[in-house]
Coordinates of C-alpha atoms in Angstrom, one line a residue:
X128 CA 54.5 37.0 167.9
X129 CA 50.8 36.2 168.3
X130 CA 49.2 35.7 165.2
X131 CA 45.7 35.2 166.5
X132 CA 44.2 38.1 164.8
X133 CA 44.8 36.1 161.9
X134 CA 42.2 33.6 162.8
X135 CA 38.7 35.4 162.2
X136 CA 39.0 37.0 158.6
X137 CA 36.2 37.5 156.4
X138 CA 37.8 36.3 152.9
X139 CA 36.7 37.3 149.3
X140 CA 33.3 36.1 149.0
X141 CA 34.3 34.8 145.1
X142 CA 35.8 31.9 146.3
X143 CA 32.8 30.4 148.4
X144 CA 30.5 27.7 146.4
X145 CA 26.8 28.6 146.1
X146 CA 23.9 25.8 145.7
X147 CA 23.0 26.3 141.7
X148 CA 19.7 27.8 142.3
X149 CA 21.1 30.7 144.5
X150 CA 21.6 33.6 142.6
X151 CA 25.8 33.9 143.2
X152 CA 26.3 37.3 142.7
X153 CA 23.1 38.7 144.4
X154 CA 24.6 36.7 147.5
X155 CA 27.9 37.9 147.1
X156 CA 26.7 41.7 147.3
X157 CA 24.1 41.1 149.6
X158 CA 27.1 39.7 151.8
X159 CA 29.1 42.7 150.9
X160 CA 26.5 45.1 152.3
X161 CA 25.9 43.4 155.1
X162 CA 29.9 43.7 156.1
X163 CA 29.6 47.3 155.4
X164 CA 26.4 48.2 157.6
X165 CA 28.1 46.3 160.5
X166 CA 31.6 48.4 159.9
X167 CA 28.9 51.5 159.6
X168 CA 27.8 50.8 163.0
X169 CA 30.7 49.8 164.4
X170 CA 32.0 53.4 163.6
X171 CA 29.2 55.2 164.8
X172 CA 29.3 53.1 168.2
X173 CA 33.2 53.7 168.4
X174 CA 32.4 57.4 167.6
X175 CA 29.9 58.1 170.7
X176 CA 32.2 56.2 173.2
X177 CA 35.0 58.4 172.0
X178 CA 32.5 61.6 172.2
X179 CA 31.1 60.3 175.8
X180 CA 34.5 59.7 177.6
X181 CA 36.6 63.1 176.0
X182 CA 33.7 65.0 177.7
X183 CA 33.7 62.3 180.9
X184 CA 37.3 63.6 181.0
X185 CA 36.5 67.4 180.9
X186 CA 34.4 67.3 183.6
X187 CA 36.6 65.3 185.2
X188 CA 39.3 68.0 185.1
X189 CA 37.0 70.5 185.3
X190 CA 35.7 69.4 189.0
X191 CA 39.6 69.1 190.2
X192 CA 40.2 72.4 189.4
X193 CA 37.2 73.7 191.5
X194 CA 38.1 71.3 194.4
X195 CA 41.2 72.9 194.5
X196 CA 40.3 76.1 194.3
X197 CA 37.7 75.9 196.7
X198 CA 39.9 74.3 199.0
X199 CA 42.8 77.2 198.6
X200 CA 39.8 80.1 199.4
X201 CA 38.1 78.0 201.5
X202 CA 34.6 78.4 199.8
X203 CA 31.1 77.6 201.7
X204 CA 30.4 74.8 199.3
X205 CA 33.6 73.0 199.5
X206 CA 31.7 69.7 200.7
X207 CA 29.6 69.8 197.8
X208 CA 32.6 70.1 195.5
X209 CA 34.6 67.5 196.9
X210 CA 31.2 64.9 196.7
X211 CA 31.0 65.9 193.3
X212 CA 34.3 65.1 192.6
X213 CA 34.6 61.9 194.1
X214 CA 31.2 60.6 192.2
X215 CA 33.3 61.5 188.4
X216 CA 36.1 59.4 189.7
X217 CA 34.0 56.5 190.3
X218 CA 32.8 57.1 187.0
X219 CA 36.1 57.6 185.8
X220 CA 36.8 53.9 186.9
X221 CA 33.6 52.5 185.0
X222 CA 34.9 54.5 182.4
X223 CA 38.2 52.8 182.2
X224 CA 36.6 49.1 182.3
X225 CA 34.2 50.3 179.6
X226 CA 37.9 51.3 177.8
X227 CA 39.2 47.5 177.9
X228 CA 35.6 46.1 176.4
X229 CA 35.5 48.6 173.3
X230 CA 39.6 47.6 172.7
X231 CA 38.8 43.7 173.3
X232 CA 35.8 44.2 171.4
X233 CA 37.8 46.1 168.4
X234 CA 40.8 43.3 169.0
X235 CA 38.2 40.2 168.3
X236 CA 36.1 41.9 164.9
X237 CA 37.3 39.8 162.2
X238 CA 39.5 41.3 159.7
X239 CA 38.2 41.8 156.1
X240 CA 39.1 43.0 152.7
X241 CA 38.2 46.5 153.7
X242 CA 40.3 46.3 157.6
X243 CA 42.9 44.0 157.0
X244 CA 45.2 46.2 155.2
X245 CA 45.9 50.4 154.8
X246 CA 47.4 52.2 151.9
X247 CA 51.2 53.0 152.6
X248 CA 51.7 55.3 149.5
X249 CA 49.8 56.2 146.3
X250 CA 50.6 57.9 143.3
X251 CA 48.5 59.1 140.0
X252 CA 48.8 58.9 137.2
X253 CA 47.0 60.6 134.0
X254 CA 46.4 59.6 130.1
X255 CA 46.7 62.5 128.3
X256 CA 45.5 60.8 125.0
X257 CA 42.5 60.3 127.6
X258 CA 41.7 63.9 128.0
X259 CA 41.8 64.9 124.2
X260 CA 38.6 65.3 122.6
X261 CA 37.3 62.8 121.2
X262 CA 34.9 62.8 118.1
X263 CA 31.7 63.0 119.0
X264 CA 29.1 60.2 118.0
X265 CA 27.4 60.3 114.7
X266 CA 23.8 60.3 116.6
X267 CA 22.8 63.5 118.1
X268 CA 21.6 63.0 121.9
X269 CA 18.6 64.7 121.2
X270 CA 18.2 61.9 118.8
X271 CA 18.4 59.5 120.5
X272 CA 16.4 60.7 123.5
X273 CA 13.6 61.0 121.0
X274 CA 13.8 57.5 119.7
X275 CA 13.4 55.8 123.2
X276 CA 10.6 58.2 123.5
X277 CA 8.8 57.1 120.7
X278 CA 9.9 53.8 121.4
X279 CA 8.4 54.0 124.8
X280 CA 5.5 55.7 123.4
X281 CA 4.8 52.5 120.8
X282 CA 5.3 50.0 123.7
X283 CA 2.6 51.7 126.2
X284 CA 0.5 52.0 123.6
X285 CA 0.4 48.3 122.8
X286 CA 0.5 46.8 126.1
X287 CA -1.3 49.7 128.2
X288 CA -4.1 46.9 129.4
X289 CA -1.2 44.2 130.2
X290 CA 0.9 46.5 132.2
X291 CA -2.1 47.5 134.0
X292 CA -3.1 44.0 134.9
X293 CA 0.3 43.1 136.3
X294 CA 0.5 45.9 138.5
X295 CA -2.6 45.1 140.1
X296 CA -1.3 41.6 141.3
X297 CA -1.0 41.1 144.5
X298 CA 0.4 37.9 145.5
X299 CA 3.8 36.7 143.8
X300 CA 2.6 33.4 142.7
X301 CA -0.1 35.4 140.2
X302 CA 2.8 37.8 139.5
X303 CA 5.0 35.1 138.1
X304 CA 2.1 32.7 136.2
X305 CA 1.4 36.2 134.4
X306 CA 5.1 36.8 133.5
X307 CA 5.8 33.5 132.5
X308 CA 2.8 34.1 130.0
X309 CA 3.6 37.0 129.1
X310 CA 7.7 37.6 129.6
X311 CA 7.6 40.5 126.5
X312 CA 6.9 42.7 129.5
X313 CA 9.8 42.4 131.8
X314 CA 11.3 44.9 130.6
X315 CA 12.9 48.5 131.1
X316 CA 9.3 50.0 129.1
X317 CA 7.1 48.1 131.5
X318 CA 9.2 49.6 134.5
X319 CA 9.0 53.2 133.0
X320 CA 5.5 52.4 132.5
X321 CA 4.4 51.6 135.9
X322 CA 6.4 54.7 137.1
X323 CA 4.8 56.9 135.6
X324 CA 1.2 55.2 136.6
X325 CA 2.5 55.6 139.8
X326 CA 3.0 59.5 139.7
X327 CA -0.2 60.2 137.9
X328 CA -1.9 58.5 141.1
X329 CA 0.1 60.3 143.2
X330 CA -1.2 63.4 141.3
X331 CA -4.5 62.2 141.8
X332 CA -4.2 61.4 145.6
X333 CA -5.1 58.2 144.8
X334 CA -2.9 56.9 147.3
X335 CA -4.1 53.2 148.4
X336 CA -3.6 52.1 144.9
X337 CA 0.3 54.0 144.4
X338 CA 1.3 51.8 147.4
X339 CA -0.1 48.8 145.7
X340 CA 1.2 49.7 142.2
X341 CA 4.5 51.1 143.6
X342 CA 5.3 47.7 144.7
X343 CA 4.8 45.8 142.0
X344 CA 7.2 48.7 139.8
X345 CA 9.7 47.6 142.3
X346 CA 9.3 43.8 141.8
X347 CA 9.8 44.6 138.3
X348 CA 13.1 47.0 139.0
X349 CA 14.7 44.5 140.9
X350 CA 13.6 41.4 138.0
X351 CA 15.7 43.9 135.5
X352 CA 18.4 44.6 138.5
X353 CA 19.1 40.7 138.8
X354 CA 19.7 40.2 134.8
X355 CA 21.6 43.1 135.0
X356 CA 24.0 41.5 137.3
X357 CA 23.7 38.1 135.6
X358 CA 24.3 39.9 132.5
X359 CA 21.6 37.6 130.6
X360 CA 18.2 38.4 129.4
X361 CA 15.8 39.6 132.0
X362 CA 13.0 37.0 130.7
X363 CA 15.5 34.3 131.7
X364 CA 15.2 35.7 135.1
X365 CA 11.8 35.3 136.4
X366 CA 11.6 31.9 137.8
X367 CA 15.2 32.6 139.8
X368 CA 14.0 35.9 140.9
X369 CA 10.6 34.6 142.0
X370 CA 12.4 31.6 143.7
X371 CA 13.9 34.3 145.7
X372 CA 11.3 36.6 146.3
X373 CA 8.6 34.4 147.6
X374 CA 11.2 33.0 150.2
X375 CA 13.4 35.8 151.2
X376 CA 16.8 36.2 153.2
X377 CA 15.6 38.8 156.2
X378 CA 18.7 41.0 154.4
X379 CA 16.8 40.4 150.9
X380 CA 13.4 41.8 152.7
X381 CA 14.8 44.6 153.9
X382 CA 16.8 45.9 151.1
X383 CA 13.5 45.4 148.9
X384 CA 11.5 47.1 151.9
X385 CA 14.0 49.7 151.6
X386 CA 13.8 50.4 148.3
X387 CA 9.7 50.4 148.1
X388 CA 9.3 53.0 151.0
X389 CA 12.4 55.3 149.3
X390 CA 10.4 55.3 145.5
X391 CA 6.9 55.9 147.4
X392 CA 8.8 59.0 149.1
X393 CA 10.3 60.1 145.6
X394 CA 6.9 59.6 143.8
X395 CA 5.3 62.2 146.3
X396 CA 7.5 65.0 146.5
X397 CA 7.9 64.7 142.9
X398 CA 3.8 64.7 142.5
X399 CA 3.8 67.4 145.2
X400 CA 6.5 69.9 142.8
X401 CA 4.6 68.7 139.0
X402 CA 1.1 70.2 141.2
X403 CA 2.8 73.0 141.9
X404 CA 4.1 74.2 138.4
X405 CA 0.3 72.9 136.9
X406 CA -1.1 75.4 139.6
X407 CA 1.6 78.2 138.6
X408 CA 1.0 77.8 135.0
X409 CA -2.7 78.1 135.3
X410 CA -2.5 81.3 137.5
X411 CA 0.0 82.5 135.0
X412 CA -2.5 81.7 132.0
X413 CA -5.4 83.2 134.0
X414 CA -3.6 86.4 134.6
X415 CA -2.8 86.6 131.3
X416 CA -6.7 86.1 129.9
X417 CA -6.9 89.0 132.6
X418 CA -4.8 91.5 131.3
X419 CA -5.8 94.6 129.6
X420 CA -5.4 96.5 126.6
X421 CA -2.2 98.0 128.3
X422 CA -1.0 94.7 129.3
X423 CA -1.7 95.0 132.9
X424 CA -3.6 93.0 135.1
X425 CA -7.2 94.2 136.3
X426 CA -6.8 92.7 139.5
X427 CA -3.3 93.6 140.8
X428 CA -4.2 97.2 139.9
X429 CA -7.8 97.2 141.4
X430 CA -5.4 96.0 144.7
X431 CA -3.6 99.2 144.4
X432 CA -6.3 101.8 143.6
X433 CA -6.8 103.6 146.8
X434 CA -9.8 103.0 148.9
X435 CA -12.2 105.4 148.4
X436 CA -11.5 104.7 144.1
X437 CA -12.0 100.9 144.5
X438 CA -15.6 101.7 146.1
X439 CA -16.2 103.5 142.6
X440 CA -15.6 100.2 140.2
X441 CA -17.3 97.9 142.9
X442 CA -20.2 100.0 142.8
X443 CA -20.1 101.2 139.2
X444 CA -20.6 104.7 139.8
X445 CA -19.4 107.1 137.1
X446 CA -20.7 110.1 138.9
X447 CA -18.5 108.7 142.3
X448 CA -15.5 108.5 140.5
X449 CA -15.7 111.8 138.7
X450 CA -16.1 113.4 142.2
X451 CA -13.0 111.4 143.2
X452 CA -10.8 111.7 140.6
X453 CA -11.6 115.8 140.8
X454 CA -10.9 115.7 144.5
X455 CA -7.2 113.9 143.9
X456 CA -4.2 115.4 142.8
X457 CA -4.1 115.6 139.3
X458 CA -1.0 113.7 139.1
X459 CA -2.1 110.9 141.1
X460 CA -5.5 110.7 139.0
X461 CA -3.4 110.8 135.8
X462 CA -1.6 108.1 137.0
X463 CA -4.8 105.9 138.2
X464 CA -7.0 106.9 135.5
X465 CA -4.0 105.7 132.9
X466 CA -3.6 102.3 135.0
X467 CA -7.3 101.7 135.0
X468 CA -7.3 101.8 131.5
X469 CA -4.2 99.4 130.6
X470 CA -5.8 97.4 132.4
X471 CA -9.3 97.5 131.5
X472 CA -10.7 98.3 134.6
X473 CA -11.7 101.6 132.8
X474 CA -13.3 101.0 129.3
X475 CA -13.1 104.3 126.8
X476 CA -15.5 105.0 124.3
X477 CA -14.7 104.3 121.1
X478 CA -16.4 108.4 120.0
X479 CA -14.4 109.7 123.0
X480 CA -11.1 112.0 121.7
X481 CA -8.3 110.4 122.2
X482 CA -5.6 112.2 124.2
X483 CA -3.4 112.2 127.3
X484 CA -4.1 111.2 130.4
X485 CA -4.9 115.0 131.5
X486 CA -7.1 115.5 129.1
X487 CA -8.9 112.4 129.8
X488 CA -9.5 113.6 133.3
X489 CA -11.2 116.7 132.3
X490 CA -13.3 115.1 130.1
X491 CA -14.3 113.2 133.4
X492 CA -14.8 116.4 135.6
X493 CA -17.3 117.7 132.9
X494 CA -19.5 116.2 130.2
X495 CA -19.8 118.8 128.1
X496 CA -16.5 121.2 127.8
X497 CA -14.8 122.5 124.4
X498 CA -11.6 121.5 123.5
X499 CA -8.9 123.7 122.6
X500 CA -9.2 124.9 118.4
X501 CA -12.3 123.0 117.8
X502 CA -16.4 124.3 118.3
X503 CA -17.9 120.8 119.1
X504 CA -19.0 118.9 122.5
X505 CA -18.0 115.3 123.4
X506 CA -19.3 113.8 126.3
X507 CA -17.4 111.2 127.9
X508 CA -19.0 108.1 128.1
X509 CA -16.9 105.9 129.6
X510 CA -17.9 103.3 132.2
X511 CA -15.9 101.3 135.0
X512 CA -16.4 97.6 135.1
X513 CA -15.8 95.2 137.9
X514 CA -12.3 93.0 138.2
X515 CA -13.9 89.6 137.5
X516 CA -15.7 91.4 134.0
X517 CA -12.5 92.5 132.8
X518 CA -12.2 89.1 130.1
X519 CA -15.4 90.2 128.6
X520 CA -15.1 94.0 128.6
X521 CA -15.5 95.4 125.2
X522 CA -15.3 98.7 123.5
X523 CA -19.5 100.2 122.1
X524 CA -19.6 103.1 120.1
X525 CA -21.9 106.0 120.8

């Protein structure tokens, strides 16, 4: 039996002795990852060579079966199809060697936690106590969120001008004097802090200084990160992190690296969507300054108004749009005349009769013209106004 696969196996990591100034469990995980990016890519490299040769293969086949075909109907480019098919076998014996190197190369990766063993059978198995509802806690959520709010509030508040000054370190040796002077501010606050300085500057396209903040909110996540997994207080944590940081492992650099460019990328689309809704709510609160008496907007009804009426408002000609409106079909002037009017577009006098929309067109078509049951004249003495006046249209009496 051989038992040489036995020889190379990556054990548990827990067991290995660390120097006492190397962060154990930091190591331990960074080791962890490291094993998993190099079974990642051993996948993906498996995968292709699997991809490459079934379609090697294919055409393989593929140029056999015209071969043989042209050879049995004895076709004019047989010689072509018979040099064709002698090149894939050729490659089909590269093919074959490349074969034996991915299996040797599989046969010699040393086993690990993750390889060295496959689940044979499983089986589940639920608590129902587990699924019952359970009480819910005295504090509301909403409570709670609006403590660590206020909290949060307090906190940047009191130490806006610290924060600030960290963040604008640049070189880890002033970064970690400051802390150790002041280690109040290594803290979850100080990171939310710095995040959120971070997406005002994005809002502000301020972006040499987010890359140069940004880094330093990072610094601090990964200070609060390393307590975390140390499970001690994060002010205990800033000359072992620093120890580490100025001196990094290249797999330290790039996780950190990694991180910095991922947060820069989240800051900005997340900028990019709060500039958005600021822009849609200020359209929204300028349309609705805009609207009329009707509730309608000036300018989306000035867009629909048919040519020849628009050239009446943008000239402010009463006698033009009398003309118009007369020449229209009543219907569709009753129908303009009331939208001009919900929206402002059209201010009424506050003497002229009130009435529908039919009888406010025939007011238009003459100024002086007795009303049905009543002896006296009104004149209409209503005047169009442009879109941009329509805020600071009023209504004069006669």
């Amino acid at each position: 039996m051989d038992y040489s696969k036995w020889d190379h196996i990556e054990v548990s990591d827990d067991e290995d002795d660390t120097h006492p100034n190397i962060d154990t469990a930091s190591l331990f995980r960074w080791r962890h990852e490291a094993r998993l990016n190099r079974d990642r890519e051993w996948r993906e490299e498996k995968e292709k060579f699997e991809k490459d040769k079934k379609e090697h293969i294919q055409a393989l086949h593929k140029a056999k079966r015209e071969y043989e075909e042209g050879v049995k109907n004895n076709a004019s480019n047989l010689k072509q199809l018979e040099e064709n098919l002698k090149e894939l076998e050729v490659k089909d014996k590269e093919w074959q060697e490349k074969e034996k190197e991915m299996n040797k190369k599989e046969r010699l990766r040393p086993l690990n936690v993750d390889t060295i063993s496959h689940e044979g059978k499983s089986r589940t198995v639920i608590n129902k106590d587990a699924l019952k509802e359970k009480p819910k806690p005295e504090e509301d959520d909403d409570e709670i969120h609006e403590e660590a709010a206020e909290r949060l509030k307090r906190f940047n508040e009191k130490y806006d001008k610290e924060i600030k000054k960290f963040g604008l370190f640049s070189r880890p040796l002033d970064s970690k004097t400051y802390l150790e002077e002041h280690p109040f501010l290594v803290c979850d606050e100080t990171a939310n802090h710095l995040v959120l300085w971070c997406l005002d500057l994005a809002m502000e396209e301020k972006f040499s200084l987010l890359d140069h903040v940004s880094h330093q909110c990072i610094v601090m996540q990964f200070m609060l990160e390393l307590a975390k997994s140390l499970k001690c207080d994060p002010r205990a944590c800033i000359r072992l992190f620093f120890q580490k940081f100025i001196d990094p492992e290249p797999e330290y650099q790039r996780m950190f690296n990694d991180e910095l460019t991922a947060f820069r990328e989240r800051i900005r689309n997340r900028a990019r969507v709060k500039l958005a809704e600021a822009m849609q709510e200020l359209e929204e609160e300028e349309r609705q300054k805009r609207l009329g008496p009707g509730g309608l907007d000036p300018q989306e009804v000035m867009n629909e108004l048919p040519k020849e009426l628009q050239e009446c408002f943008l000239s402010r000609d009463v006698d033009m749009l009398k003309r118009t409106l007369e020449a229209m079909d009543p219907k569709d002037a009753s129908m303009y005349l009331k939208k001009c009017i919900d929206s402002g577009l059209w201010v009424e006098n506050a003497n002229a009769a009130e009435g529908e929309s039919e009888g406010q067109i025939e007011e238009l078509k003459t100024d002086d013209e007795e009303e049905t049951g009543e002896g006296d004249k009104r004149e209409a003495k209503a005047s169009p106004t442009k879109p941009n006046d329509v805020a600071a249209a009023t209504t004069s009496s006669a």
